[in-house]
Amino acid sequence: MIAATDAAQLRDRPFRYFDFVMAAFVVVLVLSNVIGAAKLSSVGGFVFGAGILFFPISYVIGDVLTEVYGYARARRCIWAGFGALLFLALMSWVVVSLPPADGWSGQSAYEAVFGQVWRIVIASIAAFWAGEFVNSFVLARLKILTAGKHLWSRTIGSTVVGQAVDSLIFYPVAFLGVWTTEQVLTVMVTNWAMKVAWEVILTPATYWIVGTLKRAEGVDVFDRGTAFTPFRTRV
């Protein structure tokens, strides 16, 4: 049985799979920034960053976290991901900055892959933080407004808004003044549309994961009375 329950009543309740979903969220987030961020690909004449193929999965997992476990636990995961990205940026900078040993010829390749433009790093981390919190907030509020029905409207609607905030922060902060304003706007809109399209395509998988987790946990969490401030980590 799946019991509809207010989030406040589950503050101290242990969940069977929350830790696994949280780990998946952080892993996908970090790996999409490490492996996909540095490569530009071209398919059918369309050029795009390879990371866009996998980064939206973190938004899908974010939707699952809010839908199944509530805003407060999703908030903990967002802060965990934020911390992981900060550590990734610091570790990359330290490792690339270390002088290479005599005879080691991989420094230039290492710099090409892991070297960072700090303006882009700051834009990426800020955009993730804001976009994820907006995404989670919109989904949690829509769940109450729809009485838990029409999951697709919440996952897609929250992604439309959350990814818009993400893109509105990332592209101007990272590239305005480097690219023309027209280029910034074109790439911003194109990538936003691709991320939303990914959410739509992955909707059947989201339904299956959400349904499976709700049955396993035995609850359907509603954020009635939840404090939606992003500036805390406790449940």
JSON list of C-alpha atoms in Angstrom, two decimals:
[
{"chain": "A", "resi": 1, "resn": "MET", "atom": "CA", "xyz": [0.00, 0.00, 0.00]},
{"chain": "A", "resi": 2, "resn": "ILE", "atom": "CA", "xyz": [1.13, 3.55, -0.80]},
{"chain": "A", "resi": 3, "resn": "ALA", "atom": "CA", "xyz": [0.01, 6.04, 1.86]},
{"chain": "A", "resi": 4, "resn": "ALA", "atom": "CA", "xyz": [-0.29, 9.75, 0.98]},
{"chain": "A", "resi": 5, "resn": "THR", "atom": "CA", "xyz": [1.61, 11.48, 3.79]},
{"chain": "A", "resi": 6, "resn": "ASP", "atom": "CA", "xyz": [2.71, 15.01, 4.62]},
{"chain": "A", "resi": 7, "resn": "ALA", "atom": "CA", "xyz": [6.49, 15.40, 4.54]},
{"chain": "A", "resi": 8, "resn": "ALA", "atom": "CA", "xyz": [6.58, 16.74, 8.12]},
{"chain": "A", "resi": 9, "resn": "GLN", "atom": "CA", "xyz": [5.33, 13.40, 9.41]},
{"chain": "A", "resi": 10, "resn": "LEU", "atom": "CA", "xyz": [8.28, 11.56, 7.82]},
{"chain": "A", "resi": 11, "resn": "ARG", "atom": "CA", "xyz": [11.10, 13.68, 9.22]},
{"chain": "A", "resi": 12, "resn": "ASP", "atom": "CA", "xyz": [12.68, 10.82, 11.18]},
{"chain": "A", "resi": 13, "resn": "ARG", "atom": "CA", "xyz": [11.49, 7.94, 9.01]},
{"chain": "A", "resi": 14, "resn": "PRO", "atom": "CA", "xyz": [14.23, 5.86, 7.38]},
{"chain": "A", "resi": 15, "resn": "PHE", "atom": "CA", "xyz": [13.87, 5.06, 3.68]},
{"chain": "A", "resi": 16, "resn": "ARG", "atom": "CA", "xyz": [15.16, 1.93, 1.99]},
{"chain": "A", "resi": 17, "resn": "TYR", "atom": "CA", "xyz": [16.54, 3.41, -1.22]},
{"chain": "A", "resi": 18, "resn": "PHE", "atom": "CA", "xyz": [17.07, 7.13, -0.58]},
{"chain": "A", "resi": 19, "resn": "ASP", "atom": "CA", "xyz": [20.85, 6.79, -0.17]},
{"chain": "A", "resi": 20, "resn": "PHE", "atom": "CA", "xyz": [21.15, 4.96, -3.49]},
{"chain": "A", "resi": 21, "resn": "VAL", "atom": "CA", "xyz": [19.15, 7.62, -5.35]},
{"chain": "A", "resi": 22, "resn": "MET", "atom": "CA", "xyz": [21.22, 10.37, -3.72]},
{"chain": "A", "resi": 23, "resn": "ALA", "atom": "CA", "xyz": [24.46, 8.61, -4.75]},
{"chain": "A", "resi": 24, "resn": "ALA", "atom": "CA", "xyz": [23.20, 8.23, -8.32]},
{"chain": "A", "resi": 25, "resn": "PHE", "atom": "CA", "xyz": [22.35, 11.93, -8.45]},
{"chain": "A", "resi": 26, "resn": "VAL", "atom": "CA", "xyz": [25.82, 13.04, -7.33]},
{"chain": "A", "resi": 27, "resn": "VAL", "atom": "CA", "xyz": [27.66, 10.50, -9.52]},
{"chain": "A", "resi": 28, "resn": "VAL", "atom": "CA", "xyz": [25.80, 11.49, -12.70]},
{"chain": "A", "resi": 29, "resn": "LEU", "atom": "CA", "xyz": [26.29, 15.18, -11.91]},
{"chain": "A", "resi": 30, "resn": "VAL", "atom": "CA", "xyz": [30.05, 14.87, -11.34]},
{"chain": "A", "resi": 31, "resn": "LEU", "atom": "CA", "xyz": [30.77, 12.47, -14.21]},
{"chain": "A", "resi": 32, "resn": "SER", "atom": "CA", "xyz": [28.80, 14.54, -16.73]},
{"chain": "A", "resi": 33, "resn": "ASN", "atom": "CA", "xyz": [30.95, 17.53, -15.76]},
{"chain": "A", "resi": 34, "resn": "VAL", "atom": "CA", "xyz": [34.23, 15.56, -15.86]},
{"chain": "A", "resi": 35, "resn": "ILE", "atom": "CA", "xyz": [33.79, 13.34, -18.91]},
{"chain": "A", "resi": 36, "resn": "GLY", "atom": "CA", "xyz": [31.37, 15.27, -21.11]},
{"chain": "A", "resi": 37, "resn": "ALA", "atom": "CA", "xyz": [32.16, 18.90, -20.46]},
{"chain": "A", "resi": 38, "resn": "ALA", "atom": "CA", "xyz": [35.39, 19.17, -22.46]},
{"chain": "A", "resi": 39, "resn": "LYS", "atom": "CA", "xyz": [34.28, 17.53, -25.70]},
{"chain": "A", "resi": 40, "resn": "LEU", "atom": "CA", "xyz": [32.40, 19.14, -28.57]},
{"chain": "A", "resi": 41, "resn": "SER", "atom": "CA", "xyz": [30.62, 16.70, -30.87]},
{"chain": "A", "resi": 42, "resn": "SER", "atom": "CA", "xyz": [28.97, 17.07, -34.26]},
{"chain": "A", "resi": 43, "resn": "VAL", "atom": "CA", "xyz": [26.10, 14.90, -35.48]},
{"chain": "A", "resi": 44, "resn": "GLY", "atom": "CA", "xyz": [24.45, 15.74, -38.78]},
{"chain": "A", "resi": 45, "resn": "GLY", "atom": "CA", "xyz": [26.17, 19.12, -38.78]},
{"chain": "A", "resi": 46, "resn": "PHE", "atom": "CA", "xyz": [24.75, 20.01, -35.37]},
{"chain": "A", "resi": 47, "resn": "VAL", "atom": "CA", "xyz": [27.49, 20.90, -32.87]},
{"chain": "A", "resi": 48, "resn": "PHE", "atom": "CA", "xyz": [26.88, 20.36, -29.17]},
{"chain": "A", "resi": 49, "resn": "GLY", "atom": "CA", "xyz": [28.72, 19.65, -25.94]},
{"chain": "A", "resi": 50, "resn": "ALA", "atom": "CA", "xyz": [28.84, 15.92, -25.30]},
{"chain": "A", "resi": 51, "resn": "GLY", "atom": "CA", "xyz": [27.88, 16.39, -21.66]},
{"chain": "A", "resi": 52, "resn": "ILE", "atom": "CA", "xyz": [24.36, 17.45, -22.64]},
{"chain": "A", "resi": 53, "resn": "LEU", "atom": "CA", "xyz": [23.60, 13.80, -23.44]},
{"chain": "A", "resi": 54, "resn": "PHE", "atom": "CA", "xyz": [23.96, 12.79, -19.79]},
{"chain": "A", "resi": 55, "resn": "PHE", "atom": "CA", "xyz": [23.71, 15.90, -17.62]},
{"chain": "A", "resi": 56, "resn": "PRO", "atom": "CA", "xyz": [19.89, 16.07, -17.97]},
{"chain": "A", "resi": 57, "resn": "ILE", "atom": "CA", "xyz": [19.73, 12.67, -16.26]},
{"chain": "A", "resi": 58, "resn": "SER", "atom": "CA", "xyz": [20.64, 14.47, -13.04]},
{"chain": "A", "resi": 59, "resn": "TYR", "atom": "CA", "xyz": [17.51, 16.59, -13.47]},
{"chain": "A", "resi": 60, "resn": "VAL", "atom": "CA", "xyz": [15.41, 13.45, -13.95]},
{"chain": "A", "resi": 61, "resn": "ILE", "atom": "CA", "xyz": [16.88, 12.00, -10.76]},
{"chain": "A", "resi": 62, "resn": "GLY", "atom": "CA", "xyz": [16.20, 15.34, -9.06]},
{"chain": "A", "resi": 63, "resn": "ASP", "atom": "CA", "xyz": [12.55, 15.02, -10.10]},
{"chain": "A", "resi": 64, "resn": "VAL", "atom": "CA", "xyz": [12.45, 11.50, -8.68]},
{"chain": "A", "resi": 65, "resn": "LEU", "atom": "CA", "xyz": [13.97, 12.68, -5.39]},
{"chain": "A", "resi": 66, "resn": "THR", "atom": "CA", "xyz": [11.38, 15.44, -4.92]},
{"chain": "A", "resi": 67, "resn": "GLU", "atom": "CA", "xyz": [8.44, 13.34, -6.10]},
{"chain": "A", "resi": 68, "resn": "VAL", "atom": "CA", "xyz": [9.25, 10.29, -3.98]},
{"chain": "A", "resi": 69, "resn": "TYR", "atom": "CA", "xyz": [11.07, 11.70, -0.94]},
{"chain": "A", "resi": 70, "resn": "GLY", "atom": "CA", "xyz": [9.94, 15.32, -0.76]},
{"chain": "A", "resi": 71, "resn": "TYR", "atom": "CA", "xyz": [11.59, 18.71, -1.10]},
{"chain": "A", "resi": 72, "resn": "ALA", "atom": "CA", "xyz": [13.62, 18.58, 2.13]},
{"chain": "A", "resi": 73, "resn": "ARG", "atom": "CA", "xyz": [15.46, 15.40, 1.20]},
{"chain": "A", "resi": 74, "resn": "ALA", "atom": "CA", "xyz": [15.94, 16.63, -2.37]},
{"chain": "A", "resi": 75, "resn": "ARG", "atom": "CA", "xyz": [17.44, 19.78, -0.86]},
{"chain": "A", "resi": 76, "resn": "ARG", "atom": "CA", "xyz": [20.05, 17.68, 0.98]},
{"chain": "A", "resi": 77, "resn": "CYS", "atom": "CA", "xyz": [20.97, 16.01, -2.30]},
{"chain": "A", "resi": 78, "resn": "ILE", "atom": "CA", "xyz": [21.31, 19.35, -4.10]},
{"chain": "A", "resi": 79, "resn": "TRP", "atom": "CA", "xyz": [23.70, 20.58, -1.42]},
{"chain": "A", "resi": 80, "resn": "ALA", "atom": "CA", "xyz": [25.65, 17.32, -1.66]},
{"chain": "A", "resi": 81, "resn": "GLY", "atom": "CA", "xyz": [25.93, 17.80, -5.43]},
{"chain": "A", "resi": 82, "resn": "PHE", "atom": "CA", "xyz": [26.94, 21.44, -4.94]},
{"chain": "A", "resi": 83, "resn": "GLY", "atom": "CA", "xyz": [29.71, 20.37, -2.56]},
{"chain": "A", "resi": 84, "resn": "ALA", "atom": "CA", "xyz": [30.87, 17.68, -4.98]},
{"chain": "A", "resi": 85, "resn": "LEU", "atom": "CA", "xyz": [31.13, 20.21, -7.82]},
{"chain": "A", "resi": 86, "resn": "LEU", "atom": "CA", "xyz": [33.13, 22.59, -5.63]},
{"chain": "A", "resi": 87, "resn": "PHE", "atom": "CA", "xyz": [35.54, 19.79, -4.71]},
{"chain": "A", "resi": 88, "resn": "LEU", "atom": "CA", "xyz": [35.79, 18.75, -8.37]},
{"chain": "A", "resi": 89, "resn": "ALA", "atom": "CA", "xyz": [36.75, 22.30, -9.34]},
{"chain": "A", "resi": 90, "resn": "LEU", "atom": "CA", "xyz": [39.33, 22.55, -6.54]},
{"chain": "A", "resi": 91, "resn": "MET", "atom": "CA", "xyz": [40.86, 19.14, -7.19]},
{"chain": "A", "resi": 92, "resn": "SER", "atom": "CA", "xyz": [41.10, 19.76, -10.94]},
{"chain": "A", "resi": 93, "resn": "TRP", "atom": "CA", "xyz": [42.83, 23.08, -10.38]},
{"chain": "A", "resi": 94, "resn": "VAL", "atom": "CA", "xyz": [45.34, 21.63, -7.89]},
{"chain": "A", "resi": 95, "resn": "VAL", "atom": "CA", "xyz": [46.17, 18.55, -9.97]},
{"chain": "A", "resi": 96, "resn": "VAL", "atom": "CA", "xyz": [46.57, 20.50, -13.23]},
{"chain": "A", "resi": 97, "resn": "SER", "atom": "CA", "xyz": [48.70, 23.14, -11.48]},
{"chain": "A", "resi": 98, "resn": "LEU", "atom": "CA", "xyz": [51.16, 20.64, -10.02]},
{"chain": "A", "resi": 99, "resn": "PRO", "atom": "CA", "xyz": [54.44, 20.64, -12.02]},
{"chain": "A", "resi": 100, "resn": "PRO", "atom": "CA", "xyz": [54.81, 17.50, -14.13]},
{"chain": "A", "resi": 101, "resn": "ALA", "atom": "CA", "xyz": [57.62, 15.07, -13.45]},
{"chain": "A", "resi": 102, "resn": "ASP", "atom": "CA", "xyz": [60.57, 14.95, -15.83]},
{"chain": "A", "resi": 103, "resn": "GLY", "atom": "CA", "xyz": [59.85, 12.58, -18.68]},
{"chain": "A", "resi": 104, "resn": "TRP", "atom": "CA", "xyz": [56.05, 12.71, -18.28]},
{"chain": "A", "resi": 105, "resn": "SER", "atom": "CA", "xyz": [54.57, 13.97, -21.54]},
{"chain": "A", "resi": 106, "resn": "GLY", "atom": "CA", "xyz": [50.89, 14.06, -20.63]},
{"chain": "A", "resi": 107, "resn": "GLN", "atom": "CA", "xyz": [50.67, 17.55, -19.14]},
{"chain": "A", "resi": 108, "resn": "SER", "atom": "CA", "xyz": [49.29, 19.28, -22.25]},
{"chain": "A", "resi": 109, "resn": "ALA", "atom": "CA", "xyz": [46.65, 16.60, -22.77]},
{"chain": "A", "resi": 110, "resn": "TYR", "atom": "CA", "xyz": [45.77, 16.74, -19.08]},
{"chain": "A", "resi": 111, "resn": "GLU", "atom": "CA", "xyz": [45.37, 20.52, -19.26]},
{"chain": "A", "resi": 112, "resn": "ALA", "atom": "CA", "xyz": [43.22, 20.23, -22.37]},
{"chain": "A", "resi": 113, "resn": "VAL", "atom": "CA", "xyz": [40.80, 17.86, -20.63]},
{"chain": "A", "resi": 114, "resn": "PHE", "atom": "CA", "xyz": [40.85, 19.04, -17.01]},
{"chain": "A", "resi": 115, "resn": "GLY", "atom": "CA", "xyz": [42.04, 22.62, -17.31]},
{"chain": "A", "resi": 116, "resn": "GLN", "atom": "CA", "xyz": [39.36, 25.05, -16.20]},
{"chain": "A", "resi": 117, "resn": "VAL", "atom": "CA", "xyz": [38.16, 28.46, -17.21]},
{"chain": "A", "resi": 118, "resn": "TRP", "atom": "CA", "xyz": [37.06, 29.77, -13.84]},
{"chain": "A", "resi": 119, "resn": "ARG", "atom": "CA", "xyz": [34.35, 31.96, -15.30]},
{"chain": "A", "resi": 120, "resn": "ILE", "atom": "CA", "xyz": [32.71, 28.85, -16.76]},
{"chain": "A", "resi": 121, "resn": "VAL", "atom": "CA", "xyz": [33.19, 26.87, -13.54]},
{"chain": "A", "resi": 122, "resn": "ILE", "atom": "CA", "xyz": [31.50, 29.59, -11.47]},
{"chain": "A", "resi": 123, "resn": "ALA", "atom": "CA", "xyz": [28.68, 29.90, -14.01]},
{"chain": "A", "resi": 124, "resn": "SER", "atom": "CA", "xyz": [28.14, 26.14, -14.04]},
{"chain": "A", "resi": 125, "resn": "ILE", "atom": "CA", "xyz": [28.00, 25.71, -10.27]},
{"chain": "A", "resi": 126, "resn": "ALA", "atom": "CA", "xyz": [25.75, 28.76, -9.75]},
{"chain": "A", "resi": 127, "resn": "ALA", "atom": "CA", "xyz": [23.40, 27.68, -12.54]},
{"chain": "A", "resi": 128, "resn": "PHE", "atom": "CA", "xyz": [23.16, 24.14, -11.18]},
{"chain": "A", "resi": 129, "resn": "TRP", "atom": "CA", "xyz": [22.40, 25.35, -7.65]},
{"chain": "A", "resi": 130, "resn": "ALA", "atom": "CA", "xyz": [19.67, 27.79, -8.70]},
{"chain": "A", "resi": 131, "resn": "GLY", "atom": "CA", "xyz": [18.18, 25.59, -11.41]},
{"chain": "A", "resi": 132, "resn": "GLU", "atom": "CA", "xyz": [17.91, 22.51, -9.23]},
{"chain": "A", "resi": 133, "resn": "PHE", "atom": "CA", "xyz": [16.26, 24.35, -6.36]},
{"chain": "A", "resi": 134, "resn": "VAL", "atom": "CA", "xyz": [13.73, 25.98, -8.69]},
{"chain": "A", "resi": 135, "resn": "ASN", "atom": "CA", "xyz": [13.08, 22.62, -10.34]},
{"chain": "A", "resi": 136, "resn": "SER", "atom": "CA", "xyz": [12.45, 20.95, -6.98]},
{"chain": "A", "resi": 137, "resn": "PHE", "atom": "CA", "xyz": [10.28, 23.78, -5.65]},
{"chain": "A", "resi": 138, "resn": "VAL", "atom": "CA", "xyz": [8.06, 23.89, -8.76]},
{"chain": "A", "resi": 139, "resn": "LEU", "atom": "CA", "xyz": [7.60, 20.12, -8.77]},
{"chain": "A", "resi": 140, "resn": "ALA", "atom": "CA", "xyz": [6.71, 20.01, -5.05]},
{"chain": "A", "resi": 141, "resn": "ARG", "atom": "CA", "xyz": [4.17, 22.83, -5.40]},
{"chain": "A", "resi": 142, "resn": "LEU", "atom": "CA", "xyz": [2.64, 21.35, -8.55]},
{"chain": "A", "resi": 143, "resn": "LYS", "atom": "CA", "xyz": [2.23, 18.03, -6.77]},
{"chain": "A", "resi": 144, "resn": "ILE", "atom": "CA", "xyz": [-0.02, 19.71, -4.22]},
{"chain": "A", "resi": 145, "resn": "LEU", "atom": "CA", "xyz": [-1.94, 21.64, -6.89]},
{"chain": "A", "resi": 146, "resn": "THR", "atom": "CA", "xyz": [-2.55, 18.48, -8.94]},
{"chain": "A", "resi": 147, "resn": "ALA", "atom": "CA", "xyz": [-3.32, 16.35, -5.86]},
{"chain": "A", "resi": 148, "resn": "GLY", "atom": "CA", "xyz": [-0.58, 13.95, -6.90]},
{"chain": "A", "resi": 149, "resn": "LYS", "atom": "CA", "xyz": [-2.07, 13.30, -10.34]},
{"chain": "A", "resi": 150, "resn": "HIS", "atom": "CA", "xyz": [-0.55, 13.82, -13.80]},
{"chain": "A", "resi": 151, "resn": "LEU", "atom": "CA", "xyz": [3.09, 13.19, -12.91]},
{"chain": "A", "resi": 152, "resn": "TRP", "atom": "CA", "xyz": [4.14, 14.16, -16.45]},
{"chain": "A", "resi": 153, "resn": "SER", "atom": "CA", "xyz": [2.86, 17.72, -15.93]},
{"chain": "A", "resi": 154, "resn": "ARG", "atom": "CA", "xyz": [5.08, 18.11, -12.85]},
{"chain": "A", "resi": 155, "resn": "THR", "atom": "CA", "xyz": [8.26, 16.61, -14.25]},
{"chain": "A", "resi": 156, "resn": "ILE", "atom": "CA", "xyz": [8.05, 18.45, -17.57]},
{"chain": "A", "resi": 157, "resn": "GLY", "atom": "CA", "xyz": [6.72, 21.70, -16.07]},
{"chain": "A", "resi": 158, "resn": "SER", "atom": "CA", "xyz": [9.42, 21.83, -13.40]},
{"chain": "A", "resi": 159, "resn": "THR", "atom": "CA", "xyz": [12.10, 21.10, -15.99]},
{"chain": "A", "resi": 160, "resn": "VAL", "atom": "CA", "xyz": [10.84, 23.87, -18.28]},
{"chain": "A", "resi": 161, "resn": "VAL", "atom": "CA", "xyz": [11.20, 26.39, -15.43]},
{"chain": "A", "resi": 162, "resn": "GLY", "atom": "CA", "xyz": [14.29, 24.93, -13.73]},
{"chain": "A", "resi": 163, "resn": "GLN", "atom": "CA", "xyz": [16.27, 24.57, -16.94]},
{"chain": "A", "resi": 164, "resn": "ALA", "atom": "CA", "xyz": [15.25, 28.08, -17.98]},
{"chain": "A", "resi": 165, "resn": "VAL", "atom": "CA", "xyz": [16.78, 29.43, -14.77]},
{"chain": "A", "resi": 166, "resn": "ASP", "atom": "CA", "xyz": [19.86, 27.25, -15.28]},
{"chain": "A", "resi": 167, "resn": "SER", "atom": "CA", "xyz": [20.36, 28.49, -18.84]},
{"chain": "A", "resi": 168, "resn": "LEU", "atom": "CA", "xyz": [19.60, 32.14, -18.02]},
{"chain": "A", "resi": 169, "resn": "ILE", "atom": "CA", "xyz": [22.42, 32.07, -15.45]},
{"chain": "A", "resi": 170, "resn": "PHE", "atom": "CA", "xyz": [24.99, 29.85, -17.13]},
{"chain": "A", "resi": 171, "resn": "TYR", "atom": "CA", "xyz": [25.28, 31.18, -20.68]},
{"chain": "A", "resi": 172, "resn": "PRO", "atom": "CA", "xyz": [25.36, 34.93, -19.97]},
{"chain": "A", "resi": 173, "resn": "VAL", "atom": "CA", "xyz": [27.74, 34.53, -17.01]},
{"chain": "A", "resi": 174, "resn": "ALA", "atom": "CA", "xyz": [30.02, 32.15, -18.90]},
{"chain": "A", "resi": 175, "resn": "PHE", "atom": "CA", "xyz": [30.03, 33.61, -22.40]},
{"chain": "A", "resi": 176, "resn": "LEU", "atom": "CA", "xyz": [28.56, 37.13, -22.60]},
{"chain": "A", "resi": 177, "resn": "GLY", "atom": "CA", "xyz": [31.33, 39.36, -23.92]},
{"chain": "A", "resi": 178, "resn": "VAL", "atom": "CA", "xyz": [33.19, 36.32, -25.29]},
{"chain": "A", "resi": 179, "resn": "TRP", "atom": "CA", "xyz": [30.49, 35.35, -27.77]},
{"chain": "A", "resi": 180, "resn": "THR", "atom": "CA", "xyz": [28.16, 37.77, -29.49]},
{"chain": "A", "resi": 181, "resn": "THR", "atom": "CA", "xyz": [24.83, 38.39, -27.77]},
{"chain": "A", "resi": 182, "resn": "GLU", "atom": "CA", "xyz": [23.09, 36.62, -30.64]},
{"chain": "A", "resi": 183, "resn": "GLN", "atom": "CA", "xyz": [25.28, 33.53, -30.20]},
{"chain": "A", "resi": 184, "resn": "VAL", "atom": "CA", "xyz": [24.65, 33.47, -26.45]},
{"chain": "A", "resi": 185, "resn": "LEU", "atom": "CA", "xyz": [20.89, 33.69, -26.97]},
{"chain": "A", "resi": 186, "resn": "THR", "atom": "CA", "xyz": [20.88, 31.05, -29.73]},
{"chain": "A", "resi": 187, "resn": "VAL", "atom": "CA", "xyz": [22.90, 28.50, -27.76]},
{"chain": "A", "resi": 188, "resn": "MET", "atom": "CA", "xyz": [20.94, 29.25, -24.58]},
{"chain": "A", "resi": 189, "resn": "VAL", "atom": "CA", "xyz": [17.57, 28.61, -26.20]},
{"chain": "A", "resi": 190, "resn": "THR", "atom": "CA", "xyz": [18.81, 25.58, -28.17]},
{"chain": "A", "resi": 191, "resn": "ASN", "atom": "CA", "xyz": [20.30, 23.84, -25.14]},
{"chain": "A", "resi": 192, "resn": "TRP", "atom": "CA", "xyz": [17.25, 24.65, -23.00]},
{"chain": "A", "resi": 193, "resn": "ALA", "atom": "CA", "xyz": [15.03, 23.07, -25.65]},
{"chain": "A", "resi": 194, "resn": "MET", "atom": "CA", "xyz": [17.26, 19.98, -25.85]},
{"chain": "A", "resi": 195, "resn": "LYS", "atom": "CA", "xyz": [17.17, 19.48, -22.08]},
{"chain": "A", "resi": 196, "resn": "VAL", "atom": "CA", "xyz": [13.39, 19.81, -21.98]},
{"chain": "A", "resi": 197, "resn": "ALA", "atom": "CA", "xyz": [13.14, 17.37, -24.90]},
{"chain": "A", "resi": 198, "resn": "TRP", "atom": "CA", "xyz": [15.25, 14.89, -22.94]},
{"chain": "A", "resi": 199, "resn": "GLU", "atom": "CA", "xyz": [12.84, 15.20, -20.02]},
{"chain": "A", "resi": 200, "resn": "VAL", "atom": "CA", "xyz": [9.92, 14.44, -22.33]},
{"chain": "A", "resi": 201, "resn": "ILE", "atom": "CA", "xyz": [11.70, 11.45, -23.89]},
{"chain": "A", "resi": 202, "resn": "LEU", "atom": "CA", "xyz": [12.60, 10.04, -20.47]},
{"chain": "A", "resi": 203, "resn": "THR", "atom": "CA", "xyz": [9.08, 10.48, -19.04]},
{"chain": "A", "resi": 204, "resn": "PRO", "atom": "CA", "xyz": [8.19, 6.75, -19.34]},
{"chain": "A", "resi": 205, "resn": "ALA", "atom": "CA", "xyz": [11.38, 5.84, -17.45]},
{"chain": "A", "resi": 206, "resn": "THR", "atom": "CA", "xyz": [10.57, 8.47, -14.82]},
{"chain": "A", "resi": 207, "resn": "TYR", "atom": "CA", "xyz": [7.09, 6.99, -14.35]},
{"chain": "A", "resi": 208, "resn": "TRP", "atom": "CA", "xyz": [8.54, 3.51, -13.87]},
{"chain": "A", "resi": 209, "resn": "ILE", "atom": "CA", "xyz": [11.23, 4.62, -11.40]},
{"chain": "A", "resi": 210, "resn": "VAL", "atom": "CA", "xyz": [8.83, 6.77, -9.38]},
{"chain": "A", "resi": 211, "resn": "GLY", "atom": "CA", "xyz": [6.21, 4.02, -9.23]},
{"chain": "A", "resi": 212, "resn": "THR", "atom": "CA", "xyz": [8.77, 1.39, -8.23]},
{"chain": "A", "resi": 213, "resn": "LEU", "atom": "CA", "xyz": [10.26, 3.54, -5.46]},
{"chain": "A", "resi": 214, "resn": "LYS", "atom": "CA", "xyz": [6.89, 4.63, -4.07]},
{"chain": "A", "resi": 215, "resn": "ARG", "atom": "CA", "xyz": [5.77, 1.01, -3.82]},
{"chain": "A", "resi": 216, "resn": "ALA", "atom": "CA", "xyz": [9.06, 0.02, -2.20]},
{"chain": "A", "resi": 217, "resn": "GLU", "atom": "CA", "xyz": [8.97, 2.88, 0.33]},
{"chain": "A", "resi": 218, "resn": "GLY", "atom": "CA", "xyz": [5.21, 2.62, 0.94]},
{"chain": "A", "resi": 219, "resn": "VAL", "atom": "CA", "xyz": [4.54, 6.38, 0.99]},
{"chain": "A", "resi": 220, "resn": "ASP", "atom": "CA", "xyz": [3.60, 9.21, -1.34]},
{"chain": "A", "resi": 221, "resn": "VAL", "atom": "CA", "xyz": [5.11, 12.40, 0.10]},
{"chain": "A", "resi": 222, "resn": "PHE", "atom": "CA", "xyz": [3.33, 15.77, -0.14]},
{"chain": "A", "resi": 223, "resn": "ASP", "atom": "CA", "xyz": [5.13, 18.96, 0.88]},
{"chain": "A", "resi": 224, "resn": "ARG", "atom": "CA", "xyz": [2.28, 20.58, 2.77]},
{"chain": "A", "resi": 225, "resn": "GLY", "atom": "CA", "xyz": [3.71, 22.94, 5.37]},
{"chain": "A", "resi": 226, "resn": "THR", "atom": "CA", "xyz": [7.28, 22.43, 4.14]},
{"chain": "A", "resi": 227, "resn": "ALA", "atom": "CA", "xyz": [9.73, 25.31, 4.60]},
{"chain": "A", "resi": 228, "resn": "PHE", "atom": "CA", "xyz": [10.98, 25.82, 1.05]},
{"chain": "A", "resi": 229, "resn": "THR", "atom": "CA", "xyz": [14.08, 27.82, 1.91]},
{"chain": "A", "resi": 230, "resn": "PRO", "atom": "CA", "xyz": [17.13, 26.42, 0.15]},
{"chain": "A", "resi": 231, "resn": "PHE", "atom": "CA", "xyz": [19.44, 27.59, 2.95]},
{"chain": "A", "resi": 232, "resn": "ARG", "atom": "CA", "xyz": [19.32, 24.56, 5.21]},
{"chain": "A", "resi": 233, "resn": "THR", "atom": "CA", "xyz": [20.27, 20.91, 4.95]},
{"chain": "A", "resi": 234, "resn": "ARG", "atom": "CA", "xyz": [18.23, 19.26, 7.68]},
{"chain": "A", "resi": 235, "resn": "VAL", "atom": "CA", "xyz": [15.06, 17.37, 6.76]}
]
